[in-house]
Every structure is written in C-alpha cells, then in structure tokens.
C-alpha cells in the first residue's frame, strides 16, 4: 500500500507534465495554422496596397491621357462616312477598340486615388488638336480626309507616346506603368502604319 501511495503522486505528476506538454504542443500546432492564415490574410491587403500605390506622375498621366484618348475617339468618329482608305478605317477601328476601355480604367484609378479626372490642361497637352484642326478634319472627305486624318493622328499619337514614356520613367503605380507601356507599343506601331499610308496617298 505504501509503495502504491508513494508512486501515485509521482505518476500523477508525470501524467500532468505529459498533459501540459501535449497542450503546449497543441498550442504550437494551432499557432502555425494561424500564422499561415495570417500570411494568407495579409496577402490581399498587401496586394491592395501595392495596387493603390501612386505618385504625382501617375495622377498626371491619367488626368492628361483621358482627354487625350477622348479626342482620339472624336477623331475616329469623324471617319464614319468620310474615310475612304481601308487601312485608315482599320486604324480607326483599332483606336476605338483600345482607347475607350483605357479611359474607363484610368477614370477608375483616379476615383480610387481620390483625385479629379481633369487636370485642366486642355489643348496644351502634347499632340492635342486645336479646334481648327478638328474642324478641318470634319470638313474633309475621301482621300483628303484620309491624308488629314493620318497627319493629325501621327502628331496625336506622338504626344501620347511622349506622355507614356514619362510615366514609364517617373510613375510609381505598376498598373499605370503597364498601361503606359501598352500605349507606347501600340501607338508607335500605328504611327509607322500611318506614315506608310501617307507615303502612298
């Protein structure tokens, strides 16, 4: 009986120690999944943070490129019933397809950044057509329109490429810089095509 009584406290102590160790291990085991969840939970917020990062160059790029694109769309709309050359019509379609979605994207950025859509730059931006330029384009038809459109759109695209390259250099937002890269790629190619059109008209 004495042996039993002497061992019982030791056995209980050992059992308690084992139980305590088990609880500690269990707690550690639970800690790891929580850490995993914590990392997983941090990823979306980190992504949002990165997507939301911007600087003054990003804001200026969007504020200037929106009206720039809008004018390109105005020029493209004038081609309806006026353009004659098939390649001019193809470029018109490409401008309409690409630039409207880009406008909506940039407007969404500015809204998310809490910035106004307009920088009040108007016709002072690189490549922007004057009111007279637009009137001259609207008054032209056939090959005259094709030639005028090509000349004006080359200048317009060159202005957009210039602004996009500035964004690539100075911007901080990854999405804005990626869009700038697409503007440079697509519009540089269209400038080359428009020059070829001018050479044969």
CSV table of C-alpha atoms in Angstrom, one decimal:
chain,number,residue,atom,x,y,z
A,1,UNK,CA,0.0,0.0,0.0
A,2,UNK,CA,2.9,2.3,0.9
A,3,UNK,CA,4.5,1.7,-2.5
A,4,UNK,CA,1.2,2.4,-4.3
A,5,UNK,CA,0.7,5.6,-2.3
A,6,UNK,CA,4.3,6.7,-2.9
A,7,UNK,CA,4.1,6.1,-6.7
A,8,UNK,CA,0.6,7.6,-7.2
A,9,UNK,CA,1.7,11.3,-6.7
A,10,UNK,CA,4.7,10.6,-9.0
A,11,UNK,CA,2.5,9.0,-11.6
A,12,UNK,CA,0.1,11.9,-11.3
A,13,UNK,CA,2.9,14.4,-11.6
A,14,UNK,CA,4.2,12.6,-14.7
A,15,UNK,CA,0.8,12.5,-16.2
A,16,UNK,CA,0.3,16.2,-15.5
A,17,UNK,CA,3.6,17.0,-17.1
A,18,UNK,CA,2.7,14.9,-20.2
A,19,UNK,CA,-0.6,16.6,-20.4
A,20,UNK,CA,1.0,20.1,-20.1
A,21,UNK,CA,3.5,19.2,-22.8
A,22,UNK,CA,0.7,17.9,-25.0
A,23,UNK,CA,-1.3,21.2,-24.5
A,24,UNK,CA,1.9,23.2,-25.3
A,25,UNK,CA,2.5,21.2,-28.5
A,26,UNK,CA,-1.2,21.5,-29.4
A,27,UNK,CA,-1.0,25.3,-28.9
A,28,UNK,CA,2.1,25.4,-31.1
A,29,UNK,CA,0.4,23.3,-33.7
A,30,UNK,CA,-2.5,25.7,-33.7
A,31,UNK,CA,-0.2,28.7,-33.8
A,32,UNK,CA,1.3,27.5,-37.2
A,33,UNK,CA,-2.0,27.3,-39.0
A,34,UNK,CA,-2.9,30.7,-37.6
A,35,UNK,CA,0.3,32.1,-38.8
A,36,UNK,CA,-0.5,30.6,-42.2
A,37,UNK,CA,-3.9,32.2,-42.1
A,38,UNK,CA,-2.3,35.4,-41.1
A,39,UNK,CA,0.0,35.4,-44.0
A,40,UNK,CA,-2.8,34.4,-46.3
A,41,UNK,CA,-4.9,37.2,-44.9
A,42,UNK,CA,-2.1,39.7,-45.3
A,43,UNK,CA,-1.7,38.9,-49.0
A,44,UNK,CA,-4.9,40.6,-50.2
A,45,UNK,CA,-4.3,43.7,-48.2
A,46,UNK,CA,-0.7,43.8,-49.4
A,47,UNK,CA,-2.0,43.5,-53.0
A,48,UNK,CA,-4.5,46.3,-52.5
A,49,UNK,CA,-1.7,48.4,-51.0
A,50,UNK,CA,0.5,47.8,-54.0
A,51,UNK,CA,-2.3,48.4,-56.4
A,52,UNK,CA,-3.2,51.6,-54.6
A,53,UNK,CA,0.4,53.0,-54.5
A,54,UNK,CA,0.7,56.0,-56.8
A,55,UNK,CA,2.6,59.3,-57.1
A,56,UNK,CA,2.0,62.6,-58.8
A,57,UNK,CA,3.3,61.3,-62.1
A,58,UNK,CA,0.7,58.6,-62.1
A,59,UNK,CA,-2.1,61.1,-61.4
A,60,UNK,CA,-0.8,63.4,-64.1
A,61,UNK,CA,-0.5,60.6,-66.6
A,62,UNK,CA,-4.2,59.5,-66.1
A,63,UNK,CA,-5.5,63.1,-66.0
A,64,UNK,CA,-3.8,64.0,-69.2
A,65,UNK,CA,-4.3,60.7,-71.1
A,66,UNK,CA,-8.0,60.6,-70.5
A,67,UNK,CA,-8.8,63.8,-72.6
A,68,UNK,CA,-6.1,62.8,-75.0
A,69,UNK,CA,-7.7,59.5,-75.6
A,70,UNK,CA,-11.2,61.1,-75.8
A,71,UNK,CA,-10.0,63.4,-78.6
A,72,UNK,CA,-8.6,60.4,-80.5
A,73,UNK,CA,-12.0,58.9,-80.2
A,74,UNK,CA,-13.6,62.1,-81.6
A,75,UNK,CA,-11.2,62.0,-84.5
A,76,UNK,CA,-12.1,58.3,-85.1
A,77,UNK,CA,-15.8,59.0,-85.1
A,78,UNK,CA,-15.3,61.6,-87.8
A,79,UNK,CA,-14.0,58.8,-90.1
A,80,UNK,CA,-17.6,57.4,-90.4
A,81,UNK,CA,-18.8,58.4,-93.8
A,82,UNK,CA,-15.6,60.4,-94.6
A,83,UNK,CA,-12.7,57.9,-94.6
A,84,UNK,CA,-12.0,56.1,-97.9
A,85,UNK,CA,-8.8,54.1,-97.4
A,86,UNK,CA,-9.2,50.6,-95.9
A,87,UNK,CA,-6.1,50.9,-93.8
A,88,UNK,CA,-7.2,54.2,-92.3
A,89,UNK,CA,-10.6,52.5,-91.5
A,90,UNK,CA,-8.7,49.6,-89.8
A,91,UNK,CA,-6.7,52.0,-87.6
A,92,UNK,CA,-9.8,53.9,-86.7
A,93,UNK,CA,-11.4,50.6,-85.5
A,94,UNK,CA,-8.2,49.8,-83.5
A,95,UNK,CA,-8.3,53.3,-81.8
A,96,UNK,CA,-11.9,52.9,-80.9
A,97,UNK,CA,-11.4,49.3,-79.6
A,98,UNK,CA,-8.3,50.2,-77.4
A,99,UNK,CA,-8.8,53.6,-76.1
A,100,UNK,CA,-12.3,53.6,-74.6
A,101,UNK,CA,-11.5,50.8,-72.2
A,102,UNK,CA,-8.3,52.5,-71.3
A,103,UNK,CA,-10.3,55.7,-70.5
A,104,UNK,CA,-12.6,53.8,-68.2
A,105,UNK,CA,-9.6,52.1,-66.5
A,106,UNK,CA,-7.8,55.5,-65.8
A,107,UNK,CA,-11.1,57.1,-64.5
A,108,UNK,CA,-11.4,54.2,-62.1
A,109,UNK,CA,-7.8,54.7,-60.9
A,110,UNK,CA,-8.4,58.4,-60.3
A,111,UNK,CA,-11.6,57.7,-58.4
A,112,UNK,CA,-9.7,55.1,-56.2
A,113,UNK,CA,-6.9,57.6,-55.6
A,114,UNK,CA,-9.4,60.3,-54.6
A,115,UNK,CA,-8.2,62.6,-57.5
A,116,UNK,CA,-10.2,64.6,-60.0
A,117,UNK,CA,-10.4,63.3,-63.6
A,118,UNK,CA,-9.3,66.6,-65.1
A,119,UNK,CA,-6.0,68.4,-64.7
A,120,UNK,CA,-7.4,71.4,-66.7
A,121,UNK,CA,-4.7,71.0,-69.3
A,122,UNK,CA,-7.0,71.2,-72.3
A,123,UNK,CA,-5.3,71.7,-75.7
A,124,UNK,CA,-2.0,72.5,-74.2
A,125,UNK,CA,-1.0,68.8,-74.0
A,126,UNK,CA,1.4,67.2,-76.4
A,127,UNK,CA,-0.2,66.2,-79.6
A,128,UNK,CA,-3.7,67.6,-78.9
A,129,UNK,CA,-5.6,69.0,-81.9
A,130,UNK,CA,-6.8,72.6,-81.9
A,131,UNK,CA,-10.5,73.3,-82.5
A,132,UNK,CA,-9.5,74.4,-86.0
A,133,UNK,CA,-7.7,71.1,-86.6
A,134,UNK,CA,-10.9,69.3,-85.7
A,135,UNK,CA,-13.0,71.5,-88.0
A,136,UNK,CA,-10.6,70.9,-90.8
A,137,UNK,CA,-10.8,67.1,-90.3
A,138,UNK,CA,-14.6,67.2,-90.2
A,139,UNK,CA,-14.7,69.2,-93.4
A,140,UNK,CA,-12.5,66.7,-95.3
A,141,UNK,CA,-13.8,63.7,-97.3
A,142,UNK,CA,-12.3,60.7,-99.2
A,143,UNK,CA,-8.6,60.8,-99.8
A,144,UNK,CA,-8.4,64.3,-98.4
A,145,UNK,CA,-9.8,63.1,-95.1
A,146,UNK,CA,-7.5,60.0,-95.1
A,147,UNK,CA,-4.5,62.3,-95.6
A,148,UNK,CA,-5.6,64.8,-93.0
A,149,UNK,CA,-6.5,62.1,-90.5
A,150,UNK,CA,-3.2,60.3,-90.9
A,151,UNK,CA,-1.2,63.6,-90.5
A,152,UNK,CA,-3.2,64.6,-87.4
A,153,UNK,CA,-3.2,61.2,-85.8
A,154,UNK,CA,0.5,60.8,-86.2
A,155,UNK,CA,1.0,64.0,-84.2
A,156,UNK,CA,-1.6,63.0,-81.7
A,157,UNK,CA,-0.1,59.5,-81.2
A,158,UNK,CA,3.4,61.1,-80.8
A,159,UNK,CA,2.1,63.2,-78.0
A,160,UNK,CA,0.6,60.2,-76.3
A,161,UNK,CA,3.8,58.2,-76.6
A,162,UNK,CA,5.7,61.1,-75.1
A,163,UNK,CA,3.4,61.2,-72.1
A,164,UNK,CA,3.5,57.4,-71.7
A,165,UNK,CA,7.3,57.4,-71.7
A,166,UNK,CA,7.3,60.0,-69.0
A,167,UNK,CA,5.0,57.7,-67.0
A,168,UNK,CA,7.3,54.8,-67.5
A,169,UNK,CA,10.2,56.8,-66.2
A,170,UNK,CA,8.6,58.7,-63.3
A,171,UNK,CA,5.4,56.7,-62.4
A,172,UNK,CA,5.1,54.6,-59.3
A,173,UNK,CA,1.9,52.6,-59.9
A,174,UNK,CA,2.5,49.2,-61.6
A,175,UNK,CA,-0.8,49.2,-63.5
A,176,UNK,CA,-0.3,52.7,-64.8
A,177,UNK,CA,3.2,52.0,-66.0
A,178,UNK,CA,2.0,48.8,-67.7
A,179,UNK,CA,-0.7,50.8,-69.5
A,180,UNK,CA,1.9,53.4,-70.5
A,181,UNK,CA,4.0,50.5,-72.0
A,182,UNK,CA,1.0,49.4,-74.0
A,183,UNK,CA,0.4,52.9,-75.3
A,184,UNK,CA,4.0,53.2,-76.4
A,185,UNK,CA,3.9,49.8,-78.1
A,186,UNK,CA,0.5,50.1,-79.9
A,187,UNK,CA,0.7,53.8,-80.9
A,188,UNK,CA,4.3,53.6,-82.1
A,189,UNK,CA,3.2,50.8,-84.4
A,190,UNK,CA,0.2,52.8,-85.6
A,191,UNK,CA,2.4,55.8,-86.3
A,192,UNK,CA,4.6,53.7,-88.6
A,193,UNK,CA,1.4,52.4,-90.4
A,194,UNK,CA,0.0,55.9,-90.8
A,195,UNK,CA,3.3,57.1,-92.3
A,196,UNK,CA,3.2,54.3,-94.8
A,197,UNK,CA,-0.4,55.3,-95.7
A,198,UNK,CA,0.7,58.9,-96.2
A,199,UNK,CA,3.5,57.8,-98.5
A,200,UNK,CA,1.1,56.1,-100.9
A,201,UNK,CA,-1.8,58.6,-100.7
